[in-house]
């Protein structure tokens, strides 16, 4: 895909960068004019202070020696290198002495500081026409002089109507102002050019990343759920967004796979009991049995229906928990209390089957979760342990214990039955409708451990199955949360 400027400008990052660049340019221009104006005002004020000092010195000379001494002082200072501007003129504005050859008209007609910088010409510079200005502002042309310099000055009128001008050339402040302005313009121009280049290349890179994300998104929307968004590895906001979206895609793929498994399991595992239920009802309807036999058929049908309803409820509960949604409230839960309740509930059943149910729990085992869900999960494990421990050659025994380890709380149920020796079978045992018993003689639907695994996932824990030699050890591992935390 061609990366052109209009395409880059359609990105939000590029638009924000362009806006910041415009604001930066405006601020830079304002800064240039402010700095040059400030430096010019500072130099002008310094120049006026220097002129005032000169005027005070000339006033002292006039007081000491009168007009002759003042004229000699002005002539002496005018001949010094880099001297200020000095001019003595008669009452008509004709220049009598000093280092100024000509002035622009009207400068000597107003006493005090000049209203604005004026043009003048020093003695000794090339000239072709001289201009003289009288006090009335009239001008007589004697030879042409190009007034190339600018200055500010103060005009003083002596008691005998002679005029004295003391000023200072502005070429140095003007050169300084020009140098400052040029330096600022060059620096800001280079900064602006660098910002423009950085903006272009950063925008181009961002656009390439967005294009790769868009291409991956199109493939995923086309049905390739195994595809993932590219992660460059820079750790920027694009990488973080891609990682989050990839996690979401993995979660969606996991839920889709679970939905597919549920559909397959329902089609295979629930088809048989539904068919058996229909056949029993059809047989009861077609037979000429007695009312007692019809009643027995209806009771069997109701029992079969109840089992199907429990199965569907378990499937729905697993689906909600795996999706991370449950209407059940969560809070602080005491696992020891749940263990005592479940053991008390199943202890008569274990004794009836000739098994012993032993609990070894203490106090202070508090986690964050839902009491009903944890109790249901533990009941499933204890029920399975009692059923499968009956196949033990020794006296059937089921042990329930609680312990803390590495900021975790472990709720373990151990039986001494045949267990699940194979690791692959232990992993399959937590899947839906999986029953490792080949004969299917034990009652159940194969959803007990699946529901327990979903409950542990909902509580951000995990379910572990391990051999107990003999028997099977099933451990519910909860992240520990102390009371008040």
Tab-separated table of C-alpha atoms in Angstrom:
chain	number	residue	atom	x	y	z
A	1	UNK	CA	0.000	0.000	0.000
A	2	UNK	CA	1.473	3.324	-1.047
A	3	UNK	CA	2.177	5.568	1.928
A	4	UNK	CA	1.311	9.032	0.621
A	5	UNK	CA	0.909	12.252	2.550
A	6	UNK	CA	-2.929	12.318	2.287
A	7	UNK	CA	-3.024	8.791	3.691
A	8	UNK	CA	-0.806	9.805	6.605
A	9	UNK	CA	-2.956	12.862	7.287
A	10	UNK	CA	-5.992	10.612	7.750
A	11	UNK	CA	-4.434	9.172	10.916
A	12	UNK	CA	-5.235	10.754	14.294
A	13	UNK	CA	-1.587	10.776	15.345
A	14	UNK	CA	-0.587	12.676	12.193
A	15	UNK	CA	-3.351	15.238	12.665
A	16	UNK	CA	-2.365	15.847	16.260
A	17	UNK	CA	1.277	16.163	15.216
A	18	UNK	CA	0.349	18.673	12.509
A	19	UNK	CA	-1.674	20.704	15.007
A	20	UNK	CA	1.229	20.731	17.461
A	21	UNK	CA	3.599	21.770	14.656
A	22	UNK	CA	1.369	24.721	13.713
A	23	UNK	CA	1.107	25.816	17.346
A	24	UNK	CA	4.877	25.458	17.731
A	25	UNK	CA	5.465	27.611	14.635
A	26	UNK	CA	3.147	30.364	15.860
A	27	UNK	CA	4.779	30.372	19.278
A	28	UNK	CA	8.218	30.443	17.658
A	29	UNK	CA	7.336	33.473	15.484
A	30	UNK	CA	5.918	35.332	18.480
A	31	UNK	CA	9.060	34.456	20.448
A	32	UNK	CA	11.335	35.785	17.693
A	33	UNK	CA	9.576	39.147	17.513
A	34	UNK	CA	9.367	39.427	21.283
A	35	UNK	CA	13.076	38.702	21.778
A	36	UNK	CA	14.195	41.104	19.048
A	37	UNK	CA	11.860	43.845	20.303
A	38	UNK	CA	13.005	43.327	23.889
A	39	UNK	CA	16.684	43.409	22.947
A	40	UNK	CA	16.123	46.538	20.839
A	41	UNK	CA	14.359	48.328	23.712
A	42	UNK	CA	17.095	47.356	26.158
A	43	UNK	CA	19.850	48.646	23.866
A	44	UNK	CA	17.928	51.855	23.155
A	45	UNK	CA	17.485	52.482	26.889
A	46	UNK	CA	21.191	51.835	27.428
A	47	UNK	CA	22.030	54.271	24.617
A	48	UNK	CA	19.833	56.991	26.137
A	49	UNK	CA	21.560	56.514	29.504
A	50	UNK	CA	24.929	56.960	27.798
A	51	UNK	CA	23.717	60.171	26.081
A	52	UNK	CA	22.437	61.557	29.391
A	53	UNK	CA	25.852	60.958	30.941
A	54	UNK	CA	27.481	62.804	28.021
A	55	UNK	CA	25.091	65.735	28.425
A	56	UNK	CA	25.863	65.961	32.121
A	57	UNK	CA	29.587	65.985	31.355
A	58	UNK	CA	29.172	68.738	28.749
A	59	UNK	CA	27.081	70.751	31.214
A	60	UNK	CA	29.893	70.601	33.731
A	61	UNK	CA	32.353	71.760	31.054
A	62	UNK	CA	30.088	74.714	30.179
A	63	UNK	CA	29.870	75.705	33.849
A	64	UNK	CA	33.642	75.597	34.277
A	65	UNK	CA	34.790	77.448	31.146
A	66	UNK	CA	31.766	78.823	29.387
A	67	UNK	CA	31.080	78.479	25.679
A	68	UNK	CA	34.743	78.420	24.484
A	69	UNK	CA	35.603	75.560	26.828
A	70	UNK	CA	32.422	73.724	25.845
A	71	UNK	CA	33.262	74.015	22.138
A	72	UNK	CA	36.790	72.745	22.700
A	73	UNK	CA	35.472	69.825	24.756
A	74	UNK	CA	32.994	68.874	22.021
A	75	UNK	CA	35.638	69.095	19.294
A	76	UNK	CA	38.042	66.967	21.316
A	77	UNK	CA	35.464	64.283	21.998
A	78	UNK	CA	34.186	64.328	18.423
A	79	UNK	CA	37.639	63.397	17.106
A	80	UNK	CA	37.974	60.325	19.331
A	81	UNK	CA	37.496	56.867	17.682
A	82	UNK	CA	34.005	55.532	18.142
A	83	UNK	CA	32.800	58.860	19.502
A	84	UNK	CA	29.178	59.803	20.011
A	85	UNK	CA	27.502	62.313	17.758
A	86	UNK	CA	28.324	65.945	18.556
A	87	UNK	CA	27.075	68.978	16.710
A	88	UNK	CA	27.118	72.731	17.346
A	89	UNK	CA	24.897	74.897	15.168
A	90	UNK	CA	23.836	78.545	15.157
A	91	UNK	CA	20.307	79.748	15.737
A	92	UNK	CA	19.466	79.212	12.058
A	93	UNK	CA	20.510	75.545	12.173
A	94	UNK	CA	23.789	76.002	10.250
A	95	UNK	CA	26.347	73.455	11.432
A	96	UNK	CA	29.381	75.129	12.951
A	97	UNK	CA	31.307	72.274	14.559
A	98	UNK	CA	31.135	68.576	15.441
A	99	UNK	CA	31.487	65.257	13.702
A	100	UNK	CA	28.119	65.386	11.894
A	101	UNK	CA	28.128	66.592	8.305
A	102	UNK	CA	24.379	66.595	7.598
A	103	UNK	CA	21.037	65.720	9.165
A	104	UNK	CA	17.618	64.963	7.857
A	105	UNK	CA	15.331	68.012	7.912
A	106	UNK	CA	13.585	69.072	11.122
A	107	UNK	CA	15.881	67.409	13.659
A	108	UNK	CA	17.209	70.679	15.158
A	109	UNK	CA	13.866	72.454	15.170
A	110	UNK	CA	12.599	70.699	18.341
A	111	UNK	CA	14.390	70.779	21.680
A	112	UNK	CA	14.783	67.657	23.786
A	113	UNK	CA	14.852	64.010	22.692
A	114	UNK	CA	14.149	63.260	19.077
A	115	UNK	CA	10.766	61.642	18.577
A	116	UNK	CA	12.190	58.878	16.424
A	117	UNK	CA	15.543	57.720	15.043
A	118	UNK	CA	16.807	60.144	12.380
A	119	UNK	CA	19.172	59.846	9.445
A	120	UNK	CA	22.548	61.597	9.404
A	121	UNK	CA	25.944	61.601	7.712
A	122	UNK	CA	29.343	61.798	9.424
A	123	UNK	CA	32.265	63.885	8.258
A	124	UNK	CA	34.775	62.149	6.045
A	125	UNK	CA	32.304	59.825	4.253
A	126	UNK	CA	31.794	59.926	0.487
A	127	UNK	CA	29.282	62.537	-0.582
A	128	UNK	CA	28.045	64.181	-3.751
A	129	UNK	CA	25.582	66.707	-2.414
A	130	UNK	CA	25.357	68.407	0.956
A	131	UNK	CA	22.151	69.279	2.695
A	132	UNK	CA	21.898	71.904	5.420
A	133	UNK	CA	18.908	72.392	7.605
A	134	UNK	CA	17.909	75.534	9.407
A	135	UNK	CA	15.892	75.763	12.553
A	136	UNK	CA	12.638	76.309	10.700
A	137	UNK	CA	13.011	73.032	8.908
A	138	UNK	CA	13.780	74.608	5.505
A	139	UNK	CA	16.412	72.882	3.480
A	140	UNK	CA	19.072	74.203	1.098
A	141	UNK	CA	20.870	71.752	-1.150
A	142	UNK	CA	24.613	72.314	-1.494
A	143	UNK	CA	25.822	68.852	-2.407
A	144	UNK	CA	24.122	65.480	-2.364
A	145	UNK	CA	24.859	63.388	0.681
A	146	UNK	CA	23.432	59.900	1.162
A	147	UNK	CA	22.131	59.733	4.732
A	148	UNK	CA	22.985	56.137	5.470
A	149	UNK	CA	23.043	56.091	9.301
A	150	UNK	CA	20.391	56.217	11.995
A	151	UNK	CA	20.746	57.728	15.454
A	152	UNK	CA	18.878	59.104	18.435
A	153	UNK	CA	19.905	62.341	20.130
A	154	UNK	CA	18.958	65.106	22.524
A	155	UNK	CA	18.846	68.693	21.238
A	156	UNK	CA	19.820	71.491	23.650
A	157	UNK	CA	19.518	75.276	23.103
A	158	UNK	CA	21.983	77.532	24.932
A	159	UNK	CA	21.066	80.980	26.280
A	160	UNK	CA	22.723	82.604	23.250
A	161	UNK	CA	20.399	80.505	20.997
A	162	UNK	CA	23.204	78.245	19.820
A	163	UNK	CA	22.125	74.621	19.342
A	164	UNK	CA	23.985	71.570	20.680
A	165	UNK	CA	23.117	68.016	19.609
A	166	UNK	CA	24.442	64.996	21.474
A	167	UNK	CA	23.471	61.587	20.092
A	168	UNK	CA	24.550	58.040	19.490
A	169	UNK	CA	24.560	55.915	16.395
A	170	UNK	CA	22.043	53.012	16.289
A	171	UNK	CA	23.950	50.817	13.886
A	172	UNK	CA	25.338	48.632	16.662
A	173	UNK	CA	21.951	47.962	18.323
A	174	UNK	CA	20.434	47.421	14.883
A	175	UNK	CA	23.150	44.925	13.952
A	176	UNK	CA	22.647	43.151	17.251
A	177	UNK	CA	18.897	43.013	16.687
A	178	UNK	CA	19.390	41.622	13.180
A	179	UNK	CA	21.887	39.034	14.433
A	180	UNK	CA	19.523	37.913	17.215
A	181	UNK	CA	16.586	37.692	14.800
A	182	UNK	CA	18.565	35.735	12.240
A	183	UNK	CA	19.935	33.362	14.870
A	184	UNK	CA	16.469	32.728	16.268
A	185	UNK	CA	14.967	32.262	12.812
A	186	UNK	CA	17.697	29.798	11.786
A	187	UNK	CA	17.413	27.839	15.040
A	188	UNK	CA	13.632	27.723	14.919
A	189	UNK	CA	13.709	26.879	11.222
A	190	UNK	CA	15.990	23.918	11.877
A	191	UNK	CA	13.780	22.820	14.768
A	192	UNK	CA	10.688	23.129	12.582
A	193	UNK	CA	12.313	21.146	9.771
A	194	UNK	CA	13.389	18.451	12.219
A	195	UNK	CA	9.892	18.323	13.717
A	196	UNK	CA	8.392	18.026	10.221
A	197	UNK	CA	10.696	15.162	9.287
A	198	UNK	CA	10.105	13.362	12.579
A	199	UNK	CA	6.351	13.852	12.184
A	200	UNK	CA	6.431	12.422	8.661
A	201	UNK	CA	8.506	9.360	9.479
A	202	UNK	CA	6.694	8.654	12.755
A	203	UNK	CA	3.348	9.022	10.984
A	204	UNK	CA	4.578	6.761	8.167
A	205	UNK	CA	5.684	4.121	10.676
A	206	UNK	CA	2.381	4.357	12.549
A	207	UNK	CA	0.477	4.010	9.273
A	208	UNK	CA	2.460	0.891	8.311
A	209	UNK	CA	1.667	-0.668	11.690
A	210	UNK	CA	-2.017	0.211	11.331
A	211	UNK	CA	-2.070	-1.279	7.825
A	212	UNK	CA	-0.568	-4.539	9.118
A	213	UNK	CA	-3.153	-4.626	11.923
A	214	UNK	CA	-5.947	-3.952	9.407
A	215	UNK	CA	-4.707	-6.738	7.133
A	216	UNK	CA	-4.572	-9.191	10.046
A	217	UNK	CA	-8.067	-8.086	11.110
A	218	UNK	CA	-9.428	-8.769	7.624
A	219	UNK	CA	-7.990	-12.280	7.696
A	220	UNK	CA	-9.523	-12.920	11.117
A	221	UNK	CA	-12.917	-11.598	9.984
A	222	UNK	CA	-12.607	-13.866	6.957
A	223	UNK	CA	-12.718	-16.878	9.267
A	224	UNK	CA	-9.070	-17.448	10.221
A	225	UNK	CA	-9.539	-17.382	14.016
A	226	UNK	CA	-6.008	-18.702	14.488
A	227	UNK	CA	-4.596	-15.426	13.136
A	228	UNK	CA	-3.232	-12.802	15.516
A	229	UNK	CA	-2.409	-9.110	15.292
A	230	UNK	CA	1.290	-8.304	14.754
A	231	UNK	CA	3.387	-7.279	17.770
A	232	UNK	CA	6.603	-5.475	16.837
A	233	UNK	CA	8.145	-5.661	20.294
A	234	UNK	CA	8.709	-1.942	20.947
A	235	UNK	CA	6.246	-1.914	23.844
A	236	UNK	CA	4.408	1.160	22.546
A	237	UNK	CA	0.657	1.732	22.596
A	238	UNK	CA	0.206	-0.225	19.343
A	239	UNK	CA	1.936	-3.273	20.827
A	240	UNK	CA	-0.123	-3.040	24.011
A	241	UNK	CA	-3.313	-2.768	21.976
A	242	UNK	CA	-2.318	-5.733	19.797
A	243	UNK	CA	-1.470	-7.844	22.856
A	244	UNK	CA	-4.838	-7.077	24.461
A	245	UNK	CA	-6.703	-7.834	21.238
A	246	UNK	CA	-4.723	-11.069	20.802
A	247	UNK	CA	-5.707	-12.096	24.328
A	248	UNK	CA	-9.315	-11.333	23.427
A	249	UNK	CA	-9.020	-13.398	20.243
A	250	UNK	CA	-7.556	-16.307	22.189
A	251	UNK	CA	-10.444	-16.064	24.620
A	252	UNK	CA	-12.960	-15.988	21.747
A	253	UNK	CA	-11.305	-18.992	20.114
A	254	UNK	CA	-11.383	-20.843	23.435
A	255	UNK	CA	-15.084	-20.073	23.894
A	256	UNK	CA	-15.853	-21.130	20.322
A	257	UNK	CA	-14.009	-24.384	20.873
A	258	UNK	CA	-15.940	-24.904	24.101
A	259	UNK	CA	-19.200	-24.200	22.287
A	260	UNK	CA	-18.261	-26.716	19.611
A	261	UNK	CA	-17.433	-29.309	22.255
A	262	UNK	CA	-20.723	-28.670	24.048
A	263	UNK	CA	-22.636	-29.064	20.795
A	264	UNK	CA	-20.824	-32.308	19.969
A	265	UNK	CA	-21.264	-33.642	23.499
A	266	UNK	CA	-24.960	-32.812	23.572
A	267	UNK	CA	-25.409	-34.467	20.178
A	268	UNK	CA	-23.632	-37.654	21.287
A	269	UNK	CA	-24.143	-37.978	25.048
A	270	UNK	CA	-27.684	-36.640	25.380
A	271	UNK	CA	-29.086	-38.273	22.306
A	272	UNK	CA	-29.068	-41.731	23.961
A	273	UNK	CA	-30.994	-40.773	27.140
A	274	UNK	CA	-33.490	-38.750	25.105
A	275	UNK	CA	-34.027	-41.698	22.774
A	276	UNK	CA	-34.365	-44.051	25.746
A	277	UNK	CA	-36.862	-41.664	27.334
A	278	UNK	CA	-38.955	-41.533	24.159
A	279	UNK	CA	-38.876	-45.301	23.683
A	280	UNK	CA	-39.971	-45.901	27.280
A	281	UNK	CA	-42.880	-43.483	26.908
A	282	UNK	CA	-43.884	-45.036	23.580
A	283	UNK	CA	-43.707	-48.549	25.047
A	284	UNK	CA	-45.811	-47.548	28.041
A	285	UNK	CA	-48.361	-45.958	25.732
A	286	UNK	CA	-48.594	-49.017	23.444
A	287	UNK	CA	-48.671	-51.662	26.183
A	288	UNK	CA	-51.777	-52.963	27.945
A	289	UNK	CA	-50.085	-52.793	31.342
A	290	UNK	CA	-51.724	-52.311	34.679
A	291	UNK	CA	-51.959	-48.871	36.320
A	292	UNK	CA	-49.106	-49.798	38.658
A	293	UNK	CA	-46.841	-50.563	35.668
A	294	UNK	CA	-47.877	-47.317	33.978
A	295	UNK	CA	-47.080	-45.450	37.187
A	296	UNK	CA	-43.665	-47.101	37.411
A	297	UNK	CA	-42.972	-46.105	33.777
A	298	UNK	CA	-43.962	-42.500	34.497
A	299	UNK	CA	-41.770	-42.368	37.605
A	300	UNK	CA	-38.839	-43.708	35.598
A	301	UNK	CA	-39.528	-41.137	32.907
A	302	UNK	CA	-39.631	-38.314	35.488
A	303	UNK	CA	-36.359	-39.508	37.039
A	304	UNK	CA	-34.725	-39.624	33.617
A	305	UNK	CA	-36.079	-36.127	32.860
A	306	UNK	CA	-34.731	-34.783	36.156
A	307	UNK	CA	-31.298	-36.167	35.300
A	308	UNK	CA	-31.438	-34.455	31.895
A	309	UNK	CA	-32.479	-31.176	33.522
A	310	UNK	CA	-29.558	-31.423	35.962
A	311	UNK	CA	-27.242	-32.103	33.061
A	312	UNK	CA	-28.472	-29.078	31.119
A	313	UNK	CA	-28.218	-26.896	34.242
A	314	UNK	CA	-24.631	-28.036	34.746
A	315	UNK	CA	-23.807	-27.250	31.103
A	316	UNK	CA	-25.291	-23.762	31.413
A	317	UNK	CA	-23.439	-23.138	34.663
A	318	UNK	CA	-20.125	-24.247	33.106
A	319	UNK	CA	-20.705	-21.995	30.107
A	320	UNK	CA	-21.463	-18.963	32.283
A	321	UNK	CA	-18.460	-19.534	34.517
A	322	UNK	CA	-16.054	-20.091	31.610
A	323	UNK	CA	-17.340	-16.882	30.006
A	324	UNK	CA	-16.482	-15.047	33.223
A	325	UNK	CA	-20.105	-14.215	34.020
A	326	UNK	CA	-22.115	-15.313	37.002
A	327	UNK	CA	-25.044	-13.766	38.799
A	328	UNK	CA	-23.694	-15.179	42.043
A	329	UNK	CA	-22.306	-12.676	44.554
A	330	UNK	CA	-18.684	-12.929	45.639
A	331	UNK	CA	-17.094	-11.971	48.942
A	332	UNK	CA	-15.015	-13.325	51.781
A	333	UNK	CA	-15.501	-17.070	52.175
A	334	UNK	CA	-14.283	-19.352	54.977
A	335	UNK	CA	-13.190	-22.582	53.308
A	336	UNK	CA	-13.006	-24.429	56.619
A	337	UNK	CA	-16.717	-23.829	57.203
A	338	UNK	CA	-17.554	-25.068	53.689
A	339	UNK	CA	-15.483	-28.239	54.231
A	340	UNK	CA	-17.221	-28.993	57.527
A	341	UNK	CA	-20.678	-28.521	55.926
A	342	UNK	CA	-19.909	-30.765	52.930
A	343	UNK	CA	-18.337	-33.466	55.114
A	344	UNK	CA	-21.337	-33.371	57.436
A	345	UNK	CA	-23.646	-33.731	54.406
A	346	UNK	CA	-21.804	-36.692	52.821
A	347	UNK	CA	-20.703	-38.509	55.950
A	348	UNK	CA	-23.953	-40.556	56.268
A	349	UNK	CA	-23.732	-41.524	52.581
A	350	UNK	CA	-20.118	-42.661	53.008
A	351	UNK	CA	-20.985	-44.733	56.088
A	352	UNK	CA	-23.898	-46.304	54.232
A	353	UNK	CA	-21.526	-47.409	51.471
A	354	UNK	CA	-18.976	-48.681	53.972
A	355	UNK	CA	-16.476	-45.841	53.435
A	356	UNK	CA	-14.975	-43.396	55.906
A	357	UNK	CA	-14.926	-39.621	55.277
A	358	UNK	CA	-12.274	-37.786	57.318
A	359	UNK	CA	-11.672	-34.004	57.393
A	360	UNK	CA	-8.536	-32.303	58.670
A	361	UNK	CA	-9.054	-28.539	58.691
A	362	UNK	CA	-8.094	-25.620	60.889
A	363	UNK	CA	-9.123	-21.960	61.001
A	364	UNK	CA	-8.211	-18.842	59.040
A	365	UNK	CA	-8.609	-20.193	55.513
A	366	UNK	CA	-10.345	-17.168	53.969
A	367	UNK	CA	-10.558	-16.581	50.208
A	368	UNK	CA	-12.515	-14.267	47.934
A	369	UNK	CA	-15.287	-16.129	46.116
A	370	UNK	CA	-18.810	-17.499	46.131
A	371	UNK	CA	-19.776	-19.902	48.893
A	372	UNK	CA	-22.429	-21.802	46.890
A	373	UNK	CA	-20.192	-22.389	43.856
A	374	UNK	CA	-17.259	-23.572	45.976
A	375	UNK	CA	-19.569	-25.815	47.991
A	376	UNK	CA	-21.033	-27.327	44.822
A	377	UNK	CA	-17.556	-27.953	43.364
A	378	UNK	CA	-16.329	-29.582	46.583
A	379	UNK	CA	-19.495	-31.718	46.725
A	380	UNK	CA	-18.801	-33.009	43.206
A	381	UNK	CA	-15.251	-33.996	44.164
A	382	UNK	CA	-16.280	-35.663	47.428
A	383	UNK	CA	-19.127	-37.525	45.701
A	384	UNK	CA	-16.737	-38.841	43.014
A	385	UNK	CA	-14.159	-39.800	45.658
A	386	UNK	CA	-16.730	-41.804	47.638
A	387	UNK	CA	-18.037	-43.586	44.530
A	388	UNK	CA	-14.637	-44.539	43.153
A	389	UNK	CA	-13.035	-45.409	46.509
A	390	UNK	CA	-15.454	-48.326	46.776
A	391	UNK	CA	-13.292	-50.214	44.303
A	392	UNK	CA	-10.371	-50.274	46.756
A	393	UNK	CA	-9.114	-53.579	48.128
A	394	UNK	CA	-8.662	-51.904	51.525
A	395	UNK	CA	-11.350	-50.151	53.475
A	396	UNK	CA	-12.602	-47.228	51.328
A	397	UNK	CA	-11.414	-43.939	52.748
A	398	UNK	CA	-11.717	-40.304	51.662
A	399	UNK	CA	-9.614	-37.581	53.310
A	400	UNK	CA	-10.285	-33.825	53.013
A	401	UNK	CA	-7.597	-31.338	54.098
A	402	UNK	CA	-6.770	-27.608	53.958
A	403	UNK	CA	-3.312	-26.064	53.895
A	404	UNK	CA	-1.534	-22.825	52.983
A	405	UNK	CA	1.474	-22.627	50.666
A	406	UNK	CA	3.072	-19.777	48.670
A	407	UNK	CA	0.180	-17.313	49.129
A	408	UNK	CA	-2.259	-20.020	48.086
A	409	UNK	CA	-4.888	-22.069	49.874
A	410	UNK	CA	-5.033	-25.741	48.830
A	411	UNK	CA	-8.215	-27.729	49.381
A	412	UNK	CA	-7.298	-31.377	48.760
A	413	UNK	CA	-9.555	-34.456	48.515
A	414	UNK	CA	-7.762	-37.826	48.449
A	415	UNK	CA	-9.306	-41.286	48.039
A	416	UNK	CA	-7.725	-44.766	48.028
A	417	UNK	CA	-9.600	-46.101	44.999
A	418	UNK	CA	-8.117	-47.201	41.668
A	419	UNK	CA	-7.258	-43.595	40.741
A	420	UNK	CA	-6.256	-42.421	37.241
A	421	UNK	CA	-2.706	-43.687	36.576
A	422	UNK	CA	-2.361	-42.201	33.079
A	423	UNK	CA	-1.455	-38.488	32.812
A	424	UNK	CA	-3.399	-38.064	29.566
A	425	UNK	CA	-6.511	-39.549	31.203
A	426	UNK	CA	-6.152	-37.153	34.142
A	427	UNK	CA	-6.106	-34.223	31.719
A	428	UNK	CA	-9.162	-35.550	29.869
A	429	UNK	CA	-11.076	-36.139	33.095
A	430	UNK	CA	-11.899	-32.416	33.424
A	431	UNK	CA	-13.476	-32.175	29.980
A	432	UNK	CA	-17.238	-32.192	29.495
A	433	UNK	CA	-19.029	-35.568	29.359
A	434	UNK	CA	-15.759	-37.469	29.718
A	435	UNK	CA	-16.195	-40.668	31.759
A	436	UNK	CA	-13.108	-42.832	32.070
A	437	UNK	CA	-15.145	-45.770	33.378
A	438	UNK	CA	-15.685	-47.964	30.339
A	439	UNK	CA	-18.650	-49.876	31.727
A	440	UNK	CA	-20.570	-46.700	32.677
A	441	UNK	CA	-21.918	-48.583	35.696
A	442	UNK	CA	-21.549	-45.615	38.010
A	443	UNK	CA	-24.267	-42.930	37.868
A	444	UNK	CA	-23.336	-39.502	36.537
A	445	UNK	CA	-23.020	-37.433	33.403
A	446	UNK	CA	-19.277	-36.696	33.304
A	447	UNK	CA	-19.762	-33.000	34.152
A	448	UNK	CA	-18.671	-32.956	37.812
A	449	UNK	CA	-14.978	-32.231	37.299
A	450	UNK	CA	-15.761	-29.930	34.332
A	451	UNK	CA	-17.977	-27.835	36.573
A	452	UNK	CA	-15.316	-27.828	39.301
A	453	UNK	CA	-12.682	-26.675	36.808
A	454	UNK	CA	-14.993	-23.862	35.645
A	455	UNK	CA	-15.605	-22.808	39.250
A	456	UNK	CA	-11.857	-22.650	39.908
A	457	UNK	CA	-11.307	-20.617	36.745
A	458	UNK	CA	-14.041	-18.222	37.875
A	459	UNK	CA	-12.164	-17.810	41.188
A	460	UNK	CA	-8.817	-17.249	39.386
A	461	UNK	CA	-7.555	-20.549	40.773
A	462	UNK	CA	-6.831	-23.955	39.269
A	463	UNK	CA	-7.699	-27.613	39.622
A	464	UNK	CA	-4.968	-30.234	39.834
A	465	UNK	CA	-5.318	-34.027	39.599
A	466	UNK	CA	-2.444	-36.206	40.800
A	467	UNK	CA	-1.927	-39.900	41.721
A	468	UNK	CA	-2.168	-40.646	45.462
A	469	UNK	CA	-0.660	-44.173	45.399
A	470	UNK	CA	-3.193	-45.602	45.782
A	471	UNK	CA	-6.106	-43.508	44.655
A	472	UNK	CA	-6.472	-40.016	43.258
A	473	UNK	CA	-5.673	-36.610	44.745
A	474	UNK	CA	-7.861	-33.720	43.558
A	475	UNK	CA	-6.683	-30.260	44.708
A	476	UNK	CA	-8.590	-26.978	44.458
A	477	UNK	CA	-5.996	-24.164	44.598
A	478	UNK	CA	-7.250	-20.668	45.526
A	479	UNK	CA	-5.248	-17.437	45.555
A	480	UNK	CA	-5.070	-16.479	49.224
A	481	UNK	CA	-6.703	-13.287	50.457
A	482	UNK	CA	-6.420	-12.440	54.114
A	483	UNK	CA	-9.422	-10.950	55.918
A	484	UNK	CA	-9.643	-7.181	55.452
A	485	UNK	CA	-7.556	-7.189	52.265
